[in-house]
Amino acid sequence: MPSGTRLLIGLFPDAEVRSAIAMHRDQSLWPRNAHFAPLPHLHLTLGYVDDSGELLYAPRLVAALSEVPVRGLKLVLDQSCTWIYKEATPTEKGKAISVFRPAPHDGLSDLHACVQRALQKAELQDDVRGWTPHITFARNSERAAYPALDPIPWLAGELRLVRSRFDGQFFRHEPLASFFATGDIRIAPVIRENLQRLC
């Protein structure tokens, strides 16, 4: 995976969904060198952009995302599997990650399209290539064996923007803004101050 700092837009599972993911993970068989994502950092990526670490792009991205219609999505995680990197950096090529996949959902595709339009409005380039919705929950997981997955229902009603830093195994996330299906918006103080300067 690339290193550095990014601004990530995604859906983050709630505690109940994370618990179900952890149960499935604990029932699986893993190679010794497997690494597991911290449960609070599990997410389904809808877009991300490179950032210098100075939050240069965050205020205008928050402004654009505030116009994205967020609705409660009744998603179902119904597949767990291993992906092997075929096209990646030399250090990552051939490595494996374990993912959960949601069942096809028109609302999720629509939300992704809205996020893409928000990125364009903010004059930012999405660095995701060939978007396939998934949640990564383990790395270095070649030869992992999974039990049958009981479908995991997930009511996703919050779109989140975080500053994401790669620690060598997983991305660590600092919340910057949340956009809720209720219409509420929660913005971190550092972003709120910069937004006021833009007005």
mmCIF file of N, CA and C in Angstrom, residues 53-151:
data_model
loop_
_atom_site.group_PDB
_atom_site.id
_atom_site.type_symbol
_atom_site.label_atom_id
_atom_site.label_comp_id
_atom_site.label_asym_id
_atom_site.label_seq_id
_atom_site.Cartn_x
_atom_site.Cartn_y
_atom_site.Cartn_z
ATOM 1 N N GLY A 53 -0.295 16.570 4.578
ATOM 2 C CA GLY A 53 -0.286 16.514 6.034
ATOM 3 C C GLY A 53 -0.636 17.844 6.655
ATOM 4 N N GLU A 54 -0.791 18.870 5.822
ATOM 5 C CA GLU A 54 -1.121 20.203 6.320
ATOM 6 C C GLU A 54 -2.605 20.518 6.161
ATOM 7 N N LEU A 55 -3.394 19.541 5.737
ATOM 8 C CA LEU A 55 -4.838 19.721 5.559
ATOM 9 C C LEU A 55 -5.149 20.842 4.570
ATOM 10 N N LEU A 56 -4.341 20.947 3.529
ATOM 11 C CA LEU A 56 -4.531 22.024 2.566
ATOM 12 C C LEU A 56 -5.851 21.899 1.818
ATOM 13 N N TYR A 57 -6.260 20.656 1.531
ATOM 14 C CA TYR A 57 -7.439 20.444 0.713
ATOM 15 C C TYR A 57 -8.700 20.198 1.535
ATOM 16 N N ALA A 58 -8.547 19.933 2.813
ATOM 17 C CA ALA A 58 -9.678 19.485 3.621
ATOM 18 C C ALA A 58 -10.827 20.484 3.672
ATOM 19 N N PRO A 59 -10.595 21.779 3.882
ATOM 20 C CA PRO A 59 -11.736 22.698 3.995
ATOM 21 C C PRO A 59 -12.631 22.712 2.762
ATOM 22 N N ARG A 60 -12.037 22.782 1.567
ATOM 23 C CA ARG A 60 -12.897 22.819 0.381
ATOM 24 C C ARG A 60 -13.517 21.459 0.103
ATOM 25 N N LEU A 61 -12.871 20.386 0.539
ATOM 26 C CA LEU A 61 -13.482 19.067 0.396
ATOM 27 C C LEU A 61 -14.669 18.928 1.334
ATOM 28 N N VAL A 62 -14.543 19.415 2.557
ATOM 29 C CA VAL A 62 -15.671 19.397 3.492
ATOM 30 C C VAL A 62 -16.834 20.201 2.929
ATOM 31 N N ALA A 63 -16.544 21.363 2.370
ATOM 32 C CA ALA A 63 -17.602 22.195 1.792
ATOM 33 C C ALA A 63 -18.325 21.458 0.671
ATOM 34 N N ALA A 64 -17.590 20.750 -0.172
ATOM 35 C CA ALA A 64 -18.211 20.006 -1.270
ATOM 36 C C ALA A 64 -18.994 18.801 -0.758
ATOM 37 N N LEU A 65 -18.445 18.095 0.225
ATOM 38 C CA LEU A 65 -19.126 16.913 0.765
ATOM 39 C C LEU A 65 -20.397 17.280 1.515
ATOM 40 N N SER A 66 -20.478 18.499 2.026
ATOM 41 C CA SER A 66 -21.679 18.909 2.759
ATOM 42 C C SER A 66 -22.907 18.936 1.862
ATOM 43 N N GLU A 67 -22.713 18.924 0.547
ATOM 44 C CA GLU A 67 -23.824 18.915 -0.397
ATOM 45 C C GLU A 67 -24.174 17.505 -0.874
ATOM 46 N N VAL A 68 -23.433 16.511 -0.425
ATOM 47 C CA VAL A 68 -23.720 15.122 -0.806
ATOM 48 C C VAL A 68 -24.925 14.620 -0.019
ATOM 49 N N PRO A 69 -25.960 14.106 -0.689
ATOM 50 C CA PRO A 69 -27.111 13.562 0.038
ATOM 51 C C PRO A 69 -26.755 12.222 0.686
ATOM 52 N N VAL A 70 -26.757 12.191 2.003
ATOM 53 C CA VAL A 70 -26.440 10.961 2.741
ATOM 54 C C VAL A 70 -27.745 10.346 3.224
ATOM 55 N N ARG A 71 -27.987 9.125 2.833
ATOM 56 C CA ARG A 71 -29.191 8.402 3.243
ATOM 57 C C ARG A 71 -28.774 7.098 3.918
ATOM 58 N N GLY A 72 -29.610 6.621 4.816
ATOM 59 C CA GLY A 72 -29.317 5.345 5.458
ATOM 60 C C GLY A 72 -29.325 4.217 4.437
ATOM 61 N N LEU A 73 -28.209 3.530 4.307
ATOM 62 C CA LEU A 73 -28.088 2.433 3.350
ATOM 63 C C LEU A 73 -28.160 1.105 4.083
ATOM 64 N N LYS A 74 -29.081 0.250 3.682
ATOM 65 C CA LYS A 74 -29.198 -1.077 4.280
ATOM 66 C C LYS A 74 -28.300 -2.035 3.503
ATOM 67 N N LEU A 75 -27.035 -2.052 3.907
ATOM 68 C CA LEU A 75 -26.054 -2.904 3.246
ATOM 69 C C LEU A 75 -26.007 -4.273 3.903
ATOM 70 N N VAL A 76 -25.470 -5.234 3.178
ATOM 71 C CA VAL A 76 -25.253 -6.585 3.710
ATOM 72 C C VAL A 76 -23.864 -7.040 3.286
ATOM 73 N N LEU A 77 -23.014 -7.327 4.266
ATOM 74 C CA LEU A 77 -21.713 -7.936 3.979
ATOM 75 C C LEU A 77 -21.940 -9.434 3.842
ATOM 76 N N ASP A 78 -21.807 -9.943 2.628
ATOM 77 C CA ASP A 78 -22.186 -11.339 2.393
ATOM 78 C C ASP A 78 -21.065 -12.188 1.809
ATOM 79 N N GLN A 79 -19.851 -11.643 1.780
ATOM 80 C CA GLN A 79 -18.730 -12.405 1.221
ATOM 81 C C GLN A 79 -17.440 -12.001 1.915
ATOM 82 N N SER A 80 -16.624 -12.979 2.282
ATOM 83 C CA SER A 80 -15.259 -12.719 2.740
ATOM 84 C C SER A 80 -14.318 -13.528 1.857
ATOM 85 N N CYS A 81 -13.207 -12.911 1.489
ATOM 86 C CA CYS A 81 -12.302 -13.578 0.557
ATOM 87 C C CYS A 81 -10.919 -12.941 0.638
ATOM 88 N N THR A 82 -9.975 -13.543 -0.064
ATOM 89 C CA THR A 82 -8.607 -13.038 -0.127
ATOM 90 C C THR A 82 -8.348 -12.460 -1.505
ATOM 91 N N TRP A 83 -7.762 -11.278 -1.515
ATOM 92 C CA TRP A 83 -7.324 -10.660 -2.768
ATOM 93 C C TRP A 83 -5.803 -10.662 -2.811
ATOM 94 N N ILE A 84 -5.255 -10.950 -3.985
ATOM 95 C CA ILE A 84 -3.812 -10.890 -4.200
ATOM 96 C C ILE A 84 -3.513 -9.687 -5.087
ATOM 97 N N TYR A 85 -2.582 -8.833 -4.646
ATOM 98 C CA TYR A 85 -2.188 -7.693 -5.466
ATOM 99 C C TYR A 85 -1.521 -8.186 -6.747
ATOM 100 N N LYS A 86 -2.111 -7.847 -7.880
ATOM 101 C CA LYS A 86 -1.482 -8.166 -9.163
ATOM 102 C C LYS A 86 -0.761 -6.954 -9.739
ATOM 103 N N GLU A 87 -1.287 -5.776 -9.436
ATOM 104 C CA GLU A 87 -0.657 -4.541 -9.885
ATOM 105 C C GLU A 87 -0.464 -3.661 -8.662
ATOM 106 N N ALA A 88 0.764 -3.499 -8.252
ATOM 107 C CA ALA A 88 1.064 -2.725 -7.049
ATOM 108 C C ALA A 88 2.532 -2.333 -7.092
ATOM 109 N N THR A 89 2.982 -1.698 -6.032
ATOM 110 C CA THR A 89 4.398 -1.367 -5.937
ATOM 111 C C THR A 89 5.199 -2.660 -5.824
ATOM 112 N N PRO A 90 6.478 -2.655 -6.161
ATOM 113 C CA PRO A 90 7.280 -3.884 -6.086
ATOM 114 C C PRO A 90 7.247 -4.545 -4.718
ATOM 115 N N THR A 91 7.153 -3.740 -3.646
ATOM 116 C CA THR A 91 7.154 -4.329 -2.310
ATOM 117 C C THR A 91 5.811 -4.958 -1.957
ATOM 118 N N GLU A 92 4.735 -4.577 -2.667
ATOM 119 C CA GLU A 92 3.409 -5.090 -2.337
ATOM 120 C C GLU A 92 2.918 -6.136 -3.327
ATOM 121 N N LYS A 93 3.481 -6.175 -4.528
ATOM 122 C CA LYS A 93 2.982 -7.087 -5.543
ATOM 123 C C LYS A 93 3.041 -8.527 -5.054
ATOM 124 N N GLY A 94 1.932 -9.237 -5.212
ATOM 125 C CA GLY A 94 1.853 -10.616 -4.781
ATOM 126 C C GLY A 94 1.386 -10.798 -3.358
ATOM 127 N N LYS A 95 1.294 -9.701 -2.574
ATOM 128 C CA LYS A 95 0.821 -9.822 -1.202
ATOM 129 C C LYS A 95 -0.697 -9.926 -1.170
ATOM 130 N N ALA A 96 -1.199 -10.402 -0.047
ATOM 131 C CA ALA A 96 -2.621 -10.700 0.049
ATOM 132 C C ALA A 96 -3.288 -9.857 1.123
ATOM 133 N N ILE A 97 -4.552 -9.499 0.874
ATOM 134 C CA ILE A 97 -5.386 -8.870 1.887
ATOM 135 C C ILE A 97 -6.684 -9.653 1.991
ATOM 136 N N SER A 98 -7.288 -9.601 3.160
ATOM 137 C CA SER A 98 -8.588 -10.230 3.380
ATOM 138 C C SER A 98 -9.649 -9.148 3.447
ATOM 139 N N VAL A 99 -10.752 -9.374 2.752
ATOM 140 C CA VAL A 99 -11.779 -8.342 2.638
ATOM 141 C C VAL A 99 -13.168 -8.927 2.856
ATOM 142 N N PHE A 100 -14.060 -8.057 3.300
ATOM 143 C CA PHE A 100 -15.494 -8.313 3.242
ATOM 144 C C PHE A 100 -16.052 -7.539 2.061
ATOM 145 N N ARG A 101 -16.965 -8.164 1.319
ATOM 146 C CA ARG A 101 -17.626 -7.503 0.201
ATOM 147 C C ARG A 101 -19.105 -7.341 0.515
ATOM 148 N N PRO A 102 -19.674 -6.168 0.220
ATOM 149 C CA PRO A 102 -21.118 -6.010 0.375
ATOM 150 C C PRO A 102 -21.851 -6.549 -0.848
ATOM 151 N N ALA A 103 -23.087 -6.977 -0.629
ATOM 152 C CA ALA A 103 -23.935 -7.340 -1.761
ATOM 153 C C ALA A 103 -24.171 -6.097 -2.619
ATOM 154 N N PRO A 104 -24.381 -6.266 -3.927
ATOM 155 C CA PRO A 104 -24.625 -5.100 -4.785
ATOM 156 C C PRO A 104 -25.767 -4.241 -4.241
ATOM 157 N N HIS A 105 -25.582 -2.933 -4.279
ATOM 158 C CA HIS A 105 -26.568 -2.007 -3.711
ATOM 159 C C HIS A 105 -26.538 -0.721 -4.528
ATOM 160 N N ASP A 106 -27.669 -0.406 -5.165
ATOM 161 C CA ASP A 106 -27.724 0.785 -6.015
ATOM 162 C C ASP A 106 -27.437 2.055 -5.221
ATOM 163 N N GLY A 107 -27.916 2.102 -3.976
ATOM 164 C CA GLY A 107 -27.696 3.292 -3.162
ATOM 165 C C GLY A 107 -26.227 3.530 -2.875
ATOM 166 N N LEU A 108 -25.467 2.446 -2.690
ATOM 167 C CA LEU A 108 -24.032 2.580 -2.457
ATOM 168 C C LEU A 108 -23.334 3.103 -3.712
ATOM 169 N N SER A 109 -23.735 2.587 -4.861
ATOM 170 C CA SER A 109 -23.163 3.077 -6.120
ATOM 171 C C SER A 109 -23.496 4.545 -6.336
ATOM 172 N N ASP A 110 -24.731 4.933 -5.995
ATOM 173 C CA ASP A 110 -25.135 6.336 -6.134
ATOM 174 C C ASP A 110 -24.319 7.229 -5.203
ATOM 175 N N LEU A 111 -24.087 6.768 -3.968
ATOM 176 C CA LEU A 111 -23.302 7.556 -3.018
ATOM 177 C C LEU A 111 -21.871 7.727 -3.523
ATOM 178 N N HIS A 112 -21.307 6.660 -4.060
ATOM 179 C CA HIS A 112 -19.956 6.753 -4.618
ATOM 180 C C HIS A 112 -19.911 7.791 -5.736
ATOM 181 N N ALA A 113 -20.931 7.788 -6.598
ATOM 182 C CA ALA A 113 -20.977 8.756 -7.693
ATOM 183 C C ALA A 113 -21.081 10.183 -7.156
ATOM 184 N N CYS A 114 -21.857 10.378 -6.089
ATOM 185 C CA CYS A 114 -21.986 11.708 -5.485
ATOM 186 C C CYS A 114 -20.662 12.171 -4.883
ATOM 187 N N VAL A 115 -19.947 11.251 -4.257
ATOM 188 C CA VAL A 115 -18.636 11.591 -3.693
ATOM 189 C C VAL A 115 -17.672 11.984 -4.810
ATOM 190 N N GLN A 116 -17.734 11.278 -5.933
ATOM 191 C CA GLN A 116 -16.870 11.624 -7.063
ATOM 192 C C GLN A 116 -17.175 13.025 -7.583
ATOM 193 N N ARG A 117 -18.451 13.371 -7.626
ATOM 194 C CA ARG A 117 -18.816 14.720 -8.075
ATOM 195 C C ARG A 117 -18.334 15.769 -7.076
ATOM 196 N N ALA A 118 -18.390 15.435 -5.785
ATOM 197 C CA ALA A 118 -17.892 16.365 -4.766
ATOM 198 C C ALA A 118 -16.389 16.583 -4.921
ATOM 199 N N LEU A 119 -15.656 15.522 -5.212
ATOM 200 C CA LEU A 119 -14.215 15.660 -5.433
ATOM 201 C C LEU A 119 -13.933 16.554 -6.640
ATOM 202 N N GLN A 120 -14.712 16.370 -7.696
ATOM 203 C CA GLN A 120 -14.533 17.207 -8.880
ATOM 204 C C GLN A 120 -14.835 18.668 -8.560
ATOM 205 N N LYS A 121 -15.897 18.893 -7.781
ATOM 206 C CA LYS A 121 -16.251 20.265 -7.413
ATOM 207 C C LYS A 121 -15.136 20.906 -6.592
ATOM 208 N N ALA A 122 -14.486 20.108 -5.755
ATOM 209 C CA ALA A 122 -13.372 20.611 -4.943
ATOM 210 C C ALA A 122 -12.064 20.657 -5.726
ATOM 211 N N GLU A 123 -12.146 20.282 -7.017
ATOM 212 C CA GLU A 123 -10.973 20.277 -7.901
ATOM 213 C C GLU A 123 -9.878 19.355 -7.371
ATOM 214 N N LEU A 124 -10.311 18.163 -6.947
ATOM 215 C CA LEU A 124 -9.392 17.158 -6.432
ATOM 216 C C LEU A 124 -9.524 15.881 -7.246
ATOM 217 N N GLN A 125 -8.450 15.121 -7.309
ATOM 218 C CA GLN A 125 -8.402 13.888 -8.086
ATOM 219 C C GLN A 125 -8.486 12.688 -7.159
ATOM 220 N N ASP A 126 -9.470 11.819 -7.396
ATOM 221 C CA ASP A 126 -9.586 10.592 -6.604
ATOM 222 C C ASP A 126 -8.447 9.649 -6.972
ATOM 223 N N ASP A 127 -7.736 9.155 -5.963
ATOM 224 C CA ASP A 127 -6.621 8.239 -6.202
ATOM 225 C C ASP A 127 -7.040 6.772 -6.199
ATOM 226 N N VAL A 128 -8.317 6.493 -5.963
ATOM 227 C CA VAL A 128 -8.802 5.116 -6.040
ATOM 228 C C VAL A 128 -8.882 4.724 -7.511
ATOM 229 N N ARG A 129 -8.347 3.574 -7.845
ATOM 230 C CA ARG A 129 -8.376 3.080 -9.218
ATOM 231 C C ARG A 129 -9.247 1.828 -9.280
ATOM 232 N N GLY A 130 -10.259 1.862 -10.153
ATOM 233 C CA GLY A 130 -11.106 0.691 -10.314
ATOM 234 C C GLY A 130 -11.848 0.339 -9.043
ATOM 235 N N TRP A 131 -12.686 1.264 -8.564
ATOM 236 C CA TRP A 131 -13.366 1.112 -7.274
ATOM 237 C C TRP A 131 -14.169 -0.184 -7.215
ATOM 238 N N THR A 132 -13.887 -0.994 -6.228
ATOM 239 C CA THR A 132 -14.662 -2.188 -5.899
ATOM 240 C C THR A 132 -14.942 -2.129 -4.406
ATOM 241 N N PRO A 133 -16.204 -1.955 -3.999
ATOM 242 C CA PRO A 133 -16.489 -1.746 -2.572
ATOM 243 C C PRO A 133 -16.064 -2.938 -1.720
ATOM 244 N N HIS A 134 -15.343 -2.645 -0.636
ATOM 245 C CA HIS A 134 -14.873 -3.702 0.254
ATOM 246 C C HIS A 134 -14.400 -3.093 1.562
ATOM 247 N N ILE A 135 -14.255 -3.932 2.563
ATOM 248 C CA ILE A 135 -13.644 -3.577 3.842
ATOM 249 C C ILE A 135 -12.442 -4.491 4.036
ATOM 250 N N THR A 136 -11.253 -3.925 4.135
ATOM 251 C CA THR A 136 -10.049 -4.716 4.402
ATOM 252 C C THR A 136 -9.939 -4.976 5.899
ATOM 253 N N PHE A 137 -9.822 -6.250 6.283
ATOM 254 C CA PHE A 137 -9.717 -6.540 7.715
ATOM 255 C C PHE A 137 -8.449 -7.303 8.087
ATOM 256 N N ALA A 138 -7.647 -7.699 7.098
ATOM 257 C CA ALA A 138 -6.372 -8.359 7.404
ATOM 258 C C ALA A 138 -5.422 -8.190 6.229
ATOM 259 N N ARG A 139 -4.127 -8.220 6.538
ATOM 260 C CA ARG A 139 -3.079 -8.172 5.517
ATOM 261 C C ARG A 139 -2.119 -9.346 5.725
ATOM 262 N N ASN A 140 -1.301 -9.588 4.705
ATOM 263 C CA ASN A 140 -0.396 -10.749 4.729
ATOM 264 C C ASN A 140 -1.191 -12.020 5.015
ATOM 265 N N SER A 141 -2.301 -12.159 4.320
ATOM 266 C CA SER A 141 -3.261 -13.222 4.659
ATOM 267 C C SER A 141 -3.352 -14.304 3.594
ATOM 268 N N GLU A 142 -2.288 -14.488 2.823
ATOM 269 C CA GLU A 142 -2.294 -15.579 1.862
ATOM 270 C C GLU A 142 -2.490 -16.907 2.599
ATOM 271 N N ARG A 143 -3.271 -17.778 1.990
ATOM 272 C CA ARG A 143 -3.604 -19.102 2.533
ATOM 273 C C ARG A 143 -4.545 -19.026 3.740
ATOM 274 N N ALA A 144 -5.153 -17.888 3.992
ATOM 275 C CA ALA A 144 -6.174 -17.826 5.043
ATOM 276 C C ALA A 144 -7.374 -18.674 4.629
ATOM 277 N N ALA A 145 -8.029 -19.263 5.620
ATOM 278 C CA ALA A 145 -9.213 -20.093 5.373
ATOM 279 C C ALA A 145 -10.368 -19.546 6.203
ATOM 280 N N TYR A 146 -11.499 -19.306 5.544
ATOM 281 C CA TYR A 146 -12.636 -18.671 6.205
ATOM 282 C C TYR A 146 -13.793 -19.654 6.341
ATOM 283 N N PRO A 147 -14.524 -19.586 7.457
ATOM 284 C CA PRO A 147 -15.742 -20.383 7.569
ATOM 285 C C PRO A 147 -16.845 -19.751 6.729
ATOM 286 N N ALA A 148 -17.946 -20.470 6.577
ATOM 287 C CA ALA A 148 -19.100 -19.889 5.888
ATOM 288 C C ALA A 148 -19.519 -18.610 6.616
ATOM 289 N N LEU A 149 -19.814 -17.585 5.855
ATOM 290 C CA LEU A 149 -20.145 -16.286 6.436
ATOM 291 C C LEU A 149 -21.647 -16.124 6.560
ATOM 292 N N ASP A 150 -22.116 -15.926 7.789
ATOM 293 C CA ASP A 150 -23.497 -15.508 7.975
ATOM 294 C C ASP A 150 -23.589 -14.045 7.559
ATOM 295 N N PRO A 151 -24.466 -13.702 6.615
ATOM 296 C CA PRO A 151 -24.538 -12.320 6.146
ATOM 297 C C PRO A 151 -24.659 -11.330 7.309
#
